[in-house]
Coordinates of C-alpha atoms in Angstrom, one line a residue:
X1 CA 0.0 0.0 0.0
X2 CA 2.8 2.4 0.8
X3 CA 4.2 2.0 -2.7
X4 CA 0.9 2.9 -4.2
X5 CA 0.7 6.1 -2.0
X6 CA 4.3 7.0 -3.1
X7 CA 3.3 6.5 -6.7
X8 CA 0.2 8.6 -6.3
X9 CA 2.3 11.5 -4.7
X10 CA 4.8 11.4 -7.5
X11 CA 2.0 11.4 -10.1
X12 CA 0.3 14.5 -8.5
X13 CA 3.6 16.4 -8.3
X14 CA 4.4 15.6 -12.0
X15 CA 0.9 16.6 -13.0
X16 CA 1.1 20.0 -11.4
X17 CA 4.6 20.5 -12.8
X18 CA 3.4 19.6 -16.2
X19 CA 0.5 22.0 -15.9
X20 CA 2.9 24.9 -15.2
X21 CA 5.1 23.9 -18.1
X22 CA 2.1 23.8 -20.4
X23 CA 1.1 27.3 -19.3
X24 CA 4.6 28.7 -20.0
X25 CA 4.8 26.9 -23.3
X26 CA 1.4 28.2 -24.4
X27 CA 2.5 31.8 -23.7
X28 CA 5.7 31.4 -25.7
X29 CA 3.9 29.7 -28.5
X30 CA 1.3 32.5 -28.8
X31 CA 3.9 35.2 -28.8
X32 CA 6.0 33.4 -31.3
X33 CA 3.1 32.8 -33.6
X34 CA 2.0 36.5 -33.4
X35 CA 5.6 37.6 -34.2
X36 CA 6.0 35.3 -37.2
X37 CA 2.6 36.2 -38.7
X38 CA 3.4 39.9 -38.3
X39 CA 6.8 39.4 -39.8
X40 CA 5.3 37.7 -42.9
X41 CA 2.9 40.7 -43.3
X42 CA 5.7 43.3 -42.9
X43 CA 3.9 44.5 -39.7
X44 CA 7.2 45.4 -38.0
X45 CA 5.4 47.6 -35.4
X46 CA 3.7 44.5 -34.0
X47 CA 7.1 42.7 -34.0
X48 CA 8.7 45.6 -32.1
X49 CA 5.9 45.5 -29.5
X50 CA 6.8 41.9 -28.7
X51 CA 10.5 42.7 -28.2
X52 CA 12.3 43.4 -24.9
X53 CA 13.8 46.7 -26.0
X54 CA 16.1 47.0 -23.0
X55 CA 18.5 44.1 -22.3
X56 CA 20.1 43.0 -19.0
X57 CA 23.1 45.3 -19.6
X58 CA 20.8 48.3 -19.8
X59 CA 21.3 48.7 -23.5
X60 CA 18.2 49.9 -25.4
X61 CA 17.3 48.8 -28.9
X62 CA 15.9 51.4 -31.3
X63 CA 12.8 50.8 -33.3
X64 CA 14.3 52.0 -36.6
X65 CA 17.2 49.6 -36.2
X66 CA 14.9 46.7 -35.4
X67 CA 12.8 47.5 -38.6
X68 CA 15.9 47.2 -40.7
X69 CA 16.9 43.9 -38.9
X70 CA 13.4 42.4 -39.4
X71 CA 13.5 43.3 -43.1
X72 CA 16.9 41.6 -43.4
X73 CA 15.7 38.6 -41.4
X74 CA 12.6 38.2 -43.7
X75 CA 14.8 38.3 -46.8
X76 CA 17.0 35.7 -45.3
X77 CA 14.0 33.4 -44.7
X78 CA 12.9 33.9 -48.3
X79 CA 16.4 33.2 -49.6
X80 CA 16.6 30.0 -47.6
X81 CA 13.0 28.7 -48.1
X82 CA 11.7 30.5 -51.2
X83 CA 9.1 33.2 -51.8
X84 CA 6.2 30.9 -51.6
X85 CA 4.3 30.7 -48.3
X86 CA 6.0 28.4 -45.8
X87 CA 4.6 26.6 -42.7
X88 CA 6.1 26.7 -39.3
X89 CA 5.7 24.7 -36.1
X90 CA 6.5 25.4 -32.5
X91 CA 9.1 22.6 -31.8
X92 CA 10.4 23.0 -28.3
X93 CA 11.6 25.4 -25.6
X94 CA 14.5 25.2 -23.2
X95 CA 14.9 27.0 -19.8
X96 CA 18.3 28.5 -18.9
X97 CA 18.8 28.5 -15.2
X98 CA 22.2 29.2 -13.6
X99 CA 23.2 29.4 -10.0
X100 CA 25.7 32.2 -10.6
X101 CA 26.7 34.8 -13.1
X102 CA 29.1 32.6 -15.0
X103 CA 26.5 31.5 -17.5
X104 CA 27.5 29.8 -20.7
X105 CA 27.2 30.9 -24.4
X106 CA 26.6 34.5 -23.4
X107 CA 23.0 33.6 -22.6
X108 CA 21.5 35.6 -19.8
X109 CA 20.0 33.8 -16.8
X110 CA 16.2 33.6 -16.4
X111 CA 15.7 33.2 -20.1
X112 CA 14.0 30.7 -22.4
X113 CA 15.0 29.5 -25.8
X114 CA 12.1 28.7 -28.2
X115 CA 12.8 26.8 -31.4
X116 CA 10.5 27.1 -34.5
X117 CA 10.7 24.7 -37.5
X118 CA 10.1 26.1 -41.0
X119 CA 8.8 23.9 -43.8
X120 CA 8.4 25.0 -47.4
X121 CA 7.3 21.6 -48.6
X122 CA 10.7 20.4 -49.6
X123 CA 13.1 21.6 -47.0
X124 CA 13.1 22.2 -43.2
X125 CA 15.0 24.7 -41.1
X126 CA 15.0 26.1 -37.6
X127 CA 15.2 29.5 -36.0
X128 CA 15.5 30.4 -32.4
X129 CA 13.9 33.1 -30.2
X130 CA 15.3 34.0 -26.8
X131 CA 12.6 35.1 -24.3
X132 CA 13.0 37.2 -21.1
X133 CA 11.2 35.2 -18.4
X134 CA 10.3 38.2 -16.3
X135 CA 8.4 40.0 -19.2
X136 CA 7.8 37.0 -21.6
X137 CA 9.1 39.3 -24.4
X138 CA 11.7 38.5 -27.1
X139 CA 15.3 39.3 -26.4
X140 CA 16.8 37.9 -29.6
X141 CA 16.0 36.1 -32.8
X142 CA 18.3 34.2 -35.1
X143 CA 18.3 31.4 -37.7
X144 CA 20.2 28.2 -36.9
X145 CA 22.5 26.5 -39.3
X146 CA 20.0 23.8 -40.0
X147 CA 18.6 23.0 -43.4
X148 CA 17.6 19.5 -44.4
X149 CA 15.4 17.8 -46.9
X150 CA 11.9 16.9 -45.8
X151 CA 11.8 13.2 -45.0
X152 CA 9.1 10.7 -45.8
X153 CA 7.1 11.2 -42.6
X154 CA 4.5 8.6 -43.5
X155 CA 7.2 5.9 -43.3
X156 CA 8.2 7.2 -39.9
X157 CA 4.7 7.0 -38.5
X158 CA 4.2 3.6 -40.1
X159 CA 7.3 2.2 -38.3
X160 CA 5.9 3.5 -35.0
X161 CA 3.9 0.3 -34.9
X162 CA 7.0 -1.3 -33.3
X163 CA 6.9 0.6 -30.0
X164 CA 3.1 0.2 -29.9
X165 CA 3.6 -3.6 -30.0
X166 CA 6.2 -3.4 -27.2
X167 CA 3.9 -1.2 -25.1
X168 CA 0.9 -3.6 -25.6
X169 CA 3.2 -6.6 -24.7
X170 CA 4.4 -5.0 -21.5
X171 CA 0.8 -4.1 -20.5
X172 CA -0.2 -7.7 -21.3
X173 CA 2.5 -9.0 -19.0
X174 CA 1.5 -6.7 -16.2
X175 CA -2.1 -8.0 -16.5
X176 CA -0.9 -11.6 -16.4
X177 CA 1.2 -10.8 -13.3
X178 CA -1.8 -9.3 -11.6
X179 CA -3.9 -12.4 -12.3
X180 CA -1.2 -14.7 -11.0
X181 CA -0.6 -15.9 -7.5
X182 CA 3.0 -14.4 -7.3
X183 CA 4.1 -12.7 -4.2
X184 CA 5.5 -9.2 -4.1
X185 CA 4.0 -8.3 -7.4
X186 CA 5.2 -4.7 -7.3
X187 CA 8.7 -5.9 -7.9
X188 CA 7.6 -7.7 -11.0
X189 CA 5.7 -4.7 -12.2
X190 CA 8.9 -2.6 -11.8
X191 CA 10.9 -5.1 -13.8
X192 CA 8.4 -4.9 -16.7
X193 CA 8.3 -1.1 -16.5
X194 CA 12.0 -0.4 -16.2
X195 CA 14.0 -3.3 -17.7
X196 CA 13.8 -2.5 -21.3
X197 CA 17.3 -2.6 -22.8
X198 CA 19.1 -2.0 -25.2
X199 CA 17.0 0.7 -26.7
X200 CA 16.6 1.7 -30.4
X201 CA 15.7 5.2 -31.5
X202 CA 14.3 5.9 -35.0
X203 CA 14.3 9.6 -35.9
X204 CA 12.5 11.1 -38.9
X205 CA 15.8 12.8 -39.7
X206 CA 18.8 10.7 -38.8
X207 CA 17.4 7.2 -39.1
X208 CA 18.0 4.4 -36.6
X209 CA 20.5 4.4 -33.7
X210 CA 21.2 1.8 -31.1
X211 CA 22.0 2.5 -27.4
X212 CA 23.2 -0.8 -25.9
X213 CA 23.5 0.6 -22.3
X214 CA 20.4 2.8 -22.4
X215 CA 17.3 1.7 -20.5
X216 CA 14.0 2.8 -21.9
X217 CA 11.9 3.4 -18.9
X218 CA 8.1 3.7 -18.6
X219 CA 7.0 0.4 -20.3
X220 CA 9.8 0.5 -22.9
X221 CA 8.7 3.2 -25.3
X222 CA 9.1 6.9 -25.8
X223 CA 7.9 9.4 -28.4
X224 CA 8.9 12.9 -29.4
X225 CA 6.7 14.5 -32.0
X226 CA 7.2 18.2 -31.9
X227 CA 7.9 19.1 -35.5
X228 CA 9.4 16.9 -38.1
X229 CA 13.1 17.6 -37.2
X230 CA 12.4 16.6 -33.5
X231 CA 10.2 13.6 -34.3
X232 CA 11.6 10.3 -33.0
X233 CA 10.4 7.1 -31.3
X234 CA 12.5 5.0 -28.9
X235 CA 11.8 1.4 -27.9
X236 CA 13.7 -0.9 -25.6
X237 CA 13.8 -4.7 -25.8
X238 CA 11.3 -5.7 -23.0
X239 CA 13.7 -8.0 -21.1
X240 CA 11.7 -7.7 -17.9
X241 CA 8.4 -8.5 -19.7
X242 CA 10.0 -11.5 -21.6
X243 CA 11.5 -12.9 -18.4
X244 CA 8.3 -12.8 -16.4
X245 CA 6.0 -14.0 -19.2
X246 CA 8.5 -17.0 -19.5
X247 CA 8.3 -17.6 -15.7
X248 CA 4.5 -17.5 -15.7
X249 CA 4.4 -20.0 -18.6
X250 CA 6.9 -22.3 -16.7
X251 CA 4.8 -22.3 -13.6
X252 CA 1.5 -23.1 -15.2

C-alpha cells in the first residue's frame, strides 16, 4: 500500500509541474506565432511591440534599427526557403537556469529559448527566439545552421507500430502478473516497466540508432513528435516482460 501512496504522490507532483510547463509553453507559442505572422505581413510595429527593448546590460534597442533587422531577417528566410508561403511549427523550448553569473554561451540567466521549425514543402529549417522570463518578451531572434530535406514522414509513423507492439506486450505481461498468485507483485511490475534494454531510436531525420546501455523506462517506449526535425520514437527490448512471461508459462 505504501508503494501505491508514493506512486500517487509522484503522479500528483508531476501533474502540477506539467500544468505549469504547459502554461509557459502556451505563452511562448502564442507570442512566437504572433511575431512570425506579423513578420510575414511586414507588420514590423507588432514585431517591435513583442520585443524586450532593454537588455540585461541596460542597452536599449531602437525601433528603426529593429525594422531594418526584421526586413533583413525576412529576406534571409525567403532566400533559404523561397518566396512561396511556408509553414512553421513550435518545436520545443528550453529553460536556462544558472546558480551564478558565470553563464554559458553569453546567454543571460532567467531566459527561455524557443525553437521554431520552418517547412516549405521540400526543406526544413529552424530558427530560435530568446525570451526574457520576467516579461515574456523576445530578447533575440536568429536562424540556426539547420537546413535538411523533408523526409518521408509517412514511413516514420508507419514504423511506429514497433513501439506500440512493445507497449501492448508489457501491458499484457502486467495484466498476467496481476492475475497470477505471485508474491511481491510490485517488484515484477517494476521489472516490466524499467527493464527495457538495449534501446533503439528511430528519428524522422537521422534514421536508426542503437544504445546498448540505455534503459528505456516507462513500459519500454518513448515518443517525441514536436515538429518533423524533432520527431523520433524510442523502444527498448522488453527483457523484464520477456522474463516474467516466461516464468509465468513455466509455472502453469
